[in-house]
Amino acid sequence: MSLRFVKMHGLGNDFIVVDAINQSVQLDPPTVRRLADRHTGIGCDQVLLVQPATRSDVDFTYRIFNADGDEVEQCGNGARCFARFVREQGLSSKTRIRAATRAGVIELLWRDDGQVTVDMGMPRFDPGEIPFVADERADAYRIEVDGTELLLGVLSMGNPHAVLQVKDLDSAPVLQLGASLERHPRFPQRVNVGFMEVVTRSEIRLRVFERGVGETRACGTGACAAAVVGRLRGLLEQHVAVQLAGGTLQIHWPGEGSPVLMTGPTARVFDGTIDV
């Protein structure tokens, strides 16, 4: 099968985006892993699939596959690339697009400056919805990892996140600790792990170890999760610039009962065709 695709990225978090409306597409985990391989395939953090809407209140269905082949619920940087893709491919001329994901419906706004604002929905804190093993909700949880007790903020932004505040982001043990936390038994569906350094009340630095991928240059849902945790702890204002290795995301969250808004750029790298 010959597969047409577009390679895109949001702040270095890179994607293979596939139109499954105008071509027949069948993706299984081995195929996704082959496409995502940076030595023998195209290379990406996630494969994004654009499918027809299956309900009347959305424009498209948006599916996300991690580099290890697992289908996941949400990807914020991917959502921005999704919005640019459907406009440039002529699939929609709307400036406001609604897409159904495994985590629910998201709304994407194409801005005049070419950036995209994504309504990521409201963060979820109930342990059963994250999912996370805990008797009740708390703003912070103590978890033992490799013999050390850590204090984590835990929530869902459509996918599970744990956020650890650190003093020095550059020296944080992201790879070692991220890998241990990703598969910690208290996270039955694994977890994305954010390492957050608070710079000012309106700026943080962030590195994210994504489940099924490893450390990435940017993570949209991770940026949202970190901003939310910082707000809950009284450390941050409602509008925060999140500095990631690939660039900056703007996150806006007034507080509980409100959705998280994420704004950032996208880039189209190249178009191609591959036999799968």
GROMACS .gro file of C-alpha atoms in nm:
model
  276
    1MET     CA    1   0.000   0.000   0.000
    2SER     CA    2   0.129   0.344  -0.095
    3LEU     CA    3   0.069   0.602   0.178
    4ARG     CA    4   0.072   0.979   0.121
    5PHE     CA    5   0.177   1.183   0.424
    6VAL     CA    6   0.296   1.524   0.542
    7LYS     CA    7   0.581   1.564   0.791
    8MET     CA    8   0.508   1.848   1.037
    9HIS     CA    9   0.624   1.968   1.376
   10GLY     CA   10   0.516   2.191   1.660
   11LEU     CA   11   0.823   2.333   1.837
   12GLY     CA   12   1.024   2.027   1.736
   13ASN     CA   13   0.763   1.775   1.853
   14ASP     CA   14   0.736   1.603   1.513
   15PHE     CA   15   0.456   1.419   1.340
   16ILE     CA   16   0.361   1.219   1.037
   17VAL     CA   17   0.014   1.346   0.941
   18VAL     CA   18  -0.201   1.123   0.722
   19ASP     CA   19  -0.521   1.206   0.533
   20ALA     CA   20  -0.748   0.904   0.590
   21ILE     CA   21  -1.040   1.077   0.416
   22ASN     CA   22  -0.908   1.074   0.058
   23GLN     CA   23  -0.705   0.755   0.080
   24SER     CA   24  -0.753   0.412   0.235
   25VAL     CA   25  -0.539   0.377   0.547
   26GLN     CA   26  -0.486   0.080   0.775
   27LEU     CA   27  -0.244   0.135   1.062
   28ASP     CA   28  -0.141  -0.136   1.307
   29PRO     CA   29   0.129  -0.107   1.575
   30PRO     CA   30   0.408  -0.264   1.363
   31THR     CA   31   0.332  -0.024   1.077
   32VAL     CA   32   0.332   0.277   1.309
   33ARG     CA   33   0.665   0.169   1.460
   34ARG     CA   34   0.814   0.132   1.112
   35LEU     CA   35   0.694   0.477   1.003
   36ALA     CA   36   0.820   0.637   1.326
   37ASP     CA   37   1.166   0.479   1.314
   38ARG     CA   38   1.422   0.755   1.258
   39HIS     CA   39   1.675   0.522   1.089
   40THR     CA   40   1.464   0.296   0.866
   41GLY     CA   41   1.137   0.492   0.837
   42ILE     CA   42   1.028   0.855   0.815
   43GLY     CA   43   1.081   0.935   1.182
   44CYS     CA   44   0.844   1.104   1.425
   45ASP     CA   45   0.720   1.125   1.782
   46GLN     CA   46   0.360   1.052   1.679
   47VAL     CA   47   0.155   0.953   1.375
   48LEU     CA   48  -0.163   1.162   1.338
   49LEU     CA   49  -0.462   1.032   1.146
   50VAL     CA   50  -0.727   1.265   1.000
   51GLN     CA   51  -1.056   1.080   0.956
   52PRO     CA   52  -1.414   1.179   0.867
   53ALA     CA   53  -1.643   1.290   1.146
   54THR     CA   54  -1.861   1.018   1.295
   55ARG     CA   55  -2.089   1.262   1.481
   56SER     CA   56  -2.277   1.575   1.378
   57ASP     CA   57  -2.117   1.821   1.622
   58VAL     CA   58  -1.757   1.786   1.494
   59ASP     CA   59  -1.573   1.841   1.167
   60PHE     CA   60  -1.322   1.556   1.188
   61THR     CA   61  -1.198   1.263   1.391
   62TYR     CA   62  -0.839   1.300   1.515
   63ARG     CA   63  -0.641   0.988   1.617
   64ILE     CA   64  -0.290   0.981   1.765
   65PHE     CA   65  -0.038   0.695   1.768
   66ASN     CA   66   0.283   0.712   1.970
   67ALA     CA   67   0.613   0.601   1.819
   68ASP     CA   68   0.583   0.265   2.000
   69GLY     CA   69   0.256   0.192   1.817
   70ASP     CA   70   0.014   0.257   2.102
   71GLU     CA   71  -0.291   0.471   2.027
   72VAL     CA   72  -0.325   0.752   2.281
   73GLU     CA   73  -0.593   1.000   2.379
   74GLN     CA   74  -0.451   1.345   2.311
   75CYS     CA   75  -0.158   1.546   2.177
   76GLY     CA   76  -0.160   1.925   2.200
   77ASN     CA   77   0.123   2.005   1.959
   78GLY     CA   78  -0.026   1.753   1.719
   79ALA     CA   79  -0.364   1.924   1.744
   80ARG     CA   80  -0.214   2.250   1.619
   81CYS     CA   81  -0.051   2.068   1.327
   82PHE     CA   82  -0.385   1.895   1.263
   83ALA     CA   83  -0.553   2.237   1.225
   84ARG     CA   84  -0.293   2.358   0.976
   85PHE     CA   85  -0.302   2.029   0.785
   86VAL     CA   86  -0.677   2.026   0.721
   87ARG     CA   87  -0.666   2.388   0.599
   88GLU     CA   88  -0.365   2.342   0.370
   89GLN     CA   89  -0.499   2.014   0.231
   90GLY     CA   90  -0.828   2.181   0.144
   91LEU     CA   91  -1.023   1.964   0.385
   92SER     CA   92  -1.169   2.268   0.565
   93SER     CA   93  -1.171   2.645   0.517
   94LYS     CA   94  -1.301   2.714   0.867
   95THR     CA   95  -1.100   2.921   1.114
   96ARG     CA   96  -1.262   2.734   1.404
   97ILE     CA   97  -1.248   2.355   1.380
   98ARG     CA   98  -1.391   2.090   1.611
   99ALA     CA   99  -1.233   1.745   1.624
  100ALA     CA  100  -1.330   1.431   1.813
  101THR     CA  101  -1.048   1.253   1.997
  102ARG     CA  102  -1.039   0.957   2.232
  103ALA     CA  103  -1.032   1.212   2.514
  104GLY     CA  104  -1.335   1.407   2.389
  105VAL     CA  105  -1.395   1.702   2.158
  106ILE     CA  106  -1.131   1.972   2.114
  107GLU     CA  107  -1.172   2.307   1.942
  108LEU     CA  108  -0.897   2.465   1.732
  109LEU     CA  109  -0.878   2.830   1.626
  110TRP     CA  110  -0.664   2.934   1.329
  111ARG     CA  111  -0.523   3.280   1.399
  112ASP     CA  112  -0.430   3.555   1.152
  113ASP     CA  113  -0.063   3.529   1.256
  114GLY     CA  114  -0.054   3.161   1.154
  115GLN     CA  115  -0.047   3.031   1.510
  116VAL     CA  116  -0.317   2.801   1.644
  117THR     CA  117  -0.506   2.825   1.971
  118VAL     CA  118  -0.641   2.495   2.103
  119ASP     CA  119  -0.918   2.467   2.360
  120MET     CA  120  -0.783   2.164   2.543
  121GLY     CA  121  -1.087   2.129   2.767
  122MET     CA  122  -1.091   2.125   3.144
  123PRO     CA  123  -0.819   1.941   3.337
  124ARG     CA  124  -0.940   1.638   3.529
  125PHE     CA  125  -0.819   1.566   3.878
  126ASP     CA  126  -1.026   1.266   3.992
  127PRO     CA  127  -0.782   0.973   4.027
  128GLY     CA  128  -1.017   0.736   3.848
  129GLU     CA  129  -1.033   0.961   3.543
  130ILE     CA  130  -0.656   1.013   3.509
  131PRO     CA  131  -0.615   0.712   3.580
  132PHE     CA  132  -0.405   0.711   3.897
  133VAL     CA  133  -0.414   0.487   4.202
  134ALA     CA  134  -0.514   0.702   4.501
  135ASP     CA  135  -0.791   0.695   4.760
  136GLU     CA  136  -0.897   1.055   4.692
  137ARG     CA  137  -0.801   1.367   4.501
  138ALA     CA  138  -0.511   1.579   4.627
  139ASP     CA  139  -0.324   1.875   4.484
  140ALA     CA  140   0.000   1.681   4.537
  141TYR     CA  141   0.085   1.316   4.595
  142ARG     CA  142   0.390   1.152   4.751
  143ILE     CA  143   0.525   0.869   4.539
  144GLU     CA  144   0.831   0.656   4.604
  145VAL     CA  145   1.055   0.602   4.301
  146ASP     CA  146   1.389   0.424   4.311
  147GLY     CA  147   1.404   0.464   4.689
  148THR     CA  148   1.329   0.837   4.682
  149GLU     CA  149   1.000   1.003   4.780
  150LEU     CA  150   0.877   1.259   4.527
  151LEU     CA  151   0.598   1.516   4.546
  152LEU     CA  152   0.399   1.515   4.223
  153GLY     CA  153   0.104   1.699   4.077
  154VAL     CA  154  -0.110   1.447   3.889
  155LEU     CA  155  -0.391   1.521   3.644
  156SER     CA  156  -0.535   1.440   3.304
  157MET     CA  157  -0.529   1.674   3.006
  158GLY     CA  158  -0.703   1.407   2.802
  159ASN     CA  159  -0.396   1.196   2.876
  160PRO     CA  160  -0.225   1.128   3.211
  161HIS     CA  161   0.042   1.366   3.341
  162ALA     CA  162   0.267   1.383   3.645
  163VAL     CA  163   0.446   1.712   3.713
  164LEU     CA  164   0.757   1.739   3.929
  165GLN     CA  165   0.888   2.083   4.027
  166VAL     CA  166   1.269   2.108   4.012
  167LYS     CA  167   1.515   2.383   4.103
  168ASP     CA  168   1.746   2.336   3.805
  169LEU     CA  169   1.593   2.197   3.488
  170ASP     CA  170   1.924   2.145   3.312
  171SER     CA  171   2.051   1.901   3.574
  172ALA     CA  172   1.717   1.723   3.634
  173PRO     CA  173   1.737   1.342   3.584
  174VAL     CA  174   1.472   1.349   3.309
  175LEU     CA  175   1.566   1.029   3.129
  176GLN     CA  176   1.621   0.810   3.436
  177LEU     CA  177   1.337   0.940   3.651
  178GLY     CA  178   1.101   0.985   3.356
  179ALA     CA  179   1.142   0.621   3.255
  180SER     CA  180   1.084   0.501   3.614
  181LEU     CA  181   0.773   0.715   3.663
  182GLU     CA  182   0.627   0.638   3.322
  183ARG     CA  183   0.569   0.276   3.424
  184HIS     CA  184   0.511   0.326   3.796
  185PRO     CA  185   0.237   0.086   3.918
  186ARG     CA  186   0.021   0.375   4.040
  187PHE     CA  187  -0.026   0.478   3.674
  188PRO     CA  188  -0.213   0.185   3.515
  189GLN     CA  189  -0.202   0.339   3.166
  190ARG     CA  190   0.149   0.480   3.211
  191VAL     CA  191   0.208   0.854   3.238
  192ASN     CA  192   0.376   1.154   3.075
  193VAL     CA  193   0.625   1.311   3.317
  194GLY     CA  194   0.692   1.685   3.325
  195PHE     CA  195   0.991   1.848   3.497
  196MET     CA  196   0.904   2.211   3.574
  197GLU     CA  197   1.131   2.496   3.679
  198VAL     CA  198   0.943   2.812   3.783
  199VAL     CA  199   1.124   3.122   3.652
  200THR     CA  200   0.867   3.391   3.740
  201ARG     CA  201   0.493   3.393   3.807
  202SER     CA  202   0.437   3.419   3.432
  203GLU     CA  203   0.714   3.195   3.298
  204ILE     CA  204   0.830   2.837   3.347
  205ARG     CA  205   1.086   2.608   3.186
  206LEU     CA  206   0.977   2.252   3.110
  207ARG     CA  207   1.111   1.918   2.991
  208VAL     CA  208   0.873   1.627   2.929
  209PHE     CA  209   0.933   1.252   2.915
  210GLU     CA  210   0.643   1.124   2.705
  211ARG     CA  211   0.509   0.771   2.750
  212GLY     CA  212   0.595   0.550   2.456
  213VAL     CA  213   0.833   0.811   2.311
  214GLY     CA  214   1.090   0.936   2.564
  215GLU     CA  215   1.196   1.298   2.605
  216THR     CA  216   1.062   1.523   2.329
  217ARG     CA  217   1.150   1.879   2.231
  218ALA     CA  218   0.800   1.996   2.321
  219CYS     CA  219   0.476   1.859   2.464
  220GLY     CA  220   0.155   2.060   2.440
  221THR     CA  221  -0.049   1.868   2.694
  222GLY     CA  222   0.257   1.861   2.920
  223ALA     CA  223   0.280   2.240   2.903
  224CYS     CA  224  -0.088   2.264   2.995
  225ALA     CA  225  -0.045   2.020   3.285
  226ALA     CA  226   0.255   2.207   3.425
  227ALA     CA  227   0.074   2.542   3.409
  228VAL     CA  228  -0.226   2.393   3.588
  229VAL     CA  229  -0.012   2.240   3.864
  230GLY     CA  230   0.171   2.569   3.910
  231ARG     CA  231  -0.160   2.756   3.934
  232LEU     CA  232  -0.299   2.511   4.190
  233ARG     CA  233   0.010   2.565   4.406
  234GLY     CA  234  -0.028   2.943   4.387
  235LEU     CA  235   0.300   2.982   4.199
  236LEU     CA  236   0.174   3.107   3.862
  237GLU     CA  237  -0.056   3.364   3.706
  238GLN     CA  238  -0.338   3.257   3.476
  239HIS     CA  239  -0.132   3.333   3.163
  240VAL     CA  240   0.205   3.155   3.147
  241ALA     CA  241   0.481   3.132   2.888
  242VAL     CA  242   0.615   2.777   2.885
  243GLN     CA  243   0.975   2.754   2.759
  244LEU     CA  244   1.052   2.416   2.602
  245ALA     CA  245   1.357   2.294   2.412
  246GLY     CA  246   1.178   2.357   2.081
  247GLY     CA  247   1.034   2.699   2.165
  248THR     CA  248   0.758   2.871   2.362
  249LEU     CA  249   0.392   2.790   2.419
  250GLN     CA  250   0.142   3.032   2.569
  251ILE     CA  251  -0.094   2.868   2.820
  252HIS     CA  252  -0.400   3.038   2.967
  253TRP     CA  253  -0.599   2.887   3.256
  254PRO     CA  254  -0.817   3.103   3.485
  255GLY     CA  255  -0.869   2.818   3.731
  256GLU     CA  256  -1.099   2.526   3.811
  257GLY     CA  257  -1.415   2.513   3.606
  258SER     CA  258  -1.240   2.670   3.304
  259PRO     CA  259  -1.077   2.507   3.000
  260VAL     CA  260  -0.706   2.534   2.930
  261LEU     CA  261  -0.614   2.734   2.617
  262MET     CA  262  -0.286   2.666   2.442
  263THR     CA  263  -0.138   2.885   2.166
  264GLY     CA  264   0.169   2.809   1.956
  265PRO     CA  265   0.321   2.775   1.609
  266THR     CA  266   0.330   2.490   1.359
  267ALA     CA  267   0.564   2.403   1.071
  268ARG     CA  268   0.525   2.194   0.756
  269VAL     CA  269   0.851   2.013   0.680
  270PHE     CA  270   0.786   1.808   0.365
  271ASP     CA  271   0.531   1.597   0.179
  272GLY     CA  272   0.599   1.239   0.074
  273THR     CA  273   0.480   0.893  -0.017
  274ILE     CA  274   0.594   0.567   0.138
  275ASP     CA  275   0.511   0.201   0.073
  276VAL     CA  276   0.376   0.027   0.381
   0.00000   0.00000   0.00000
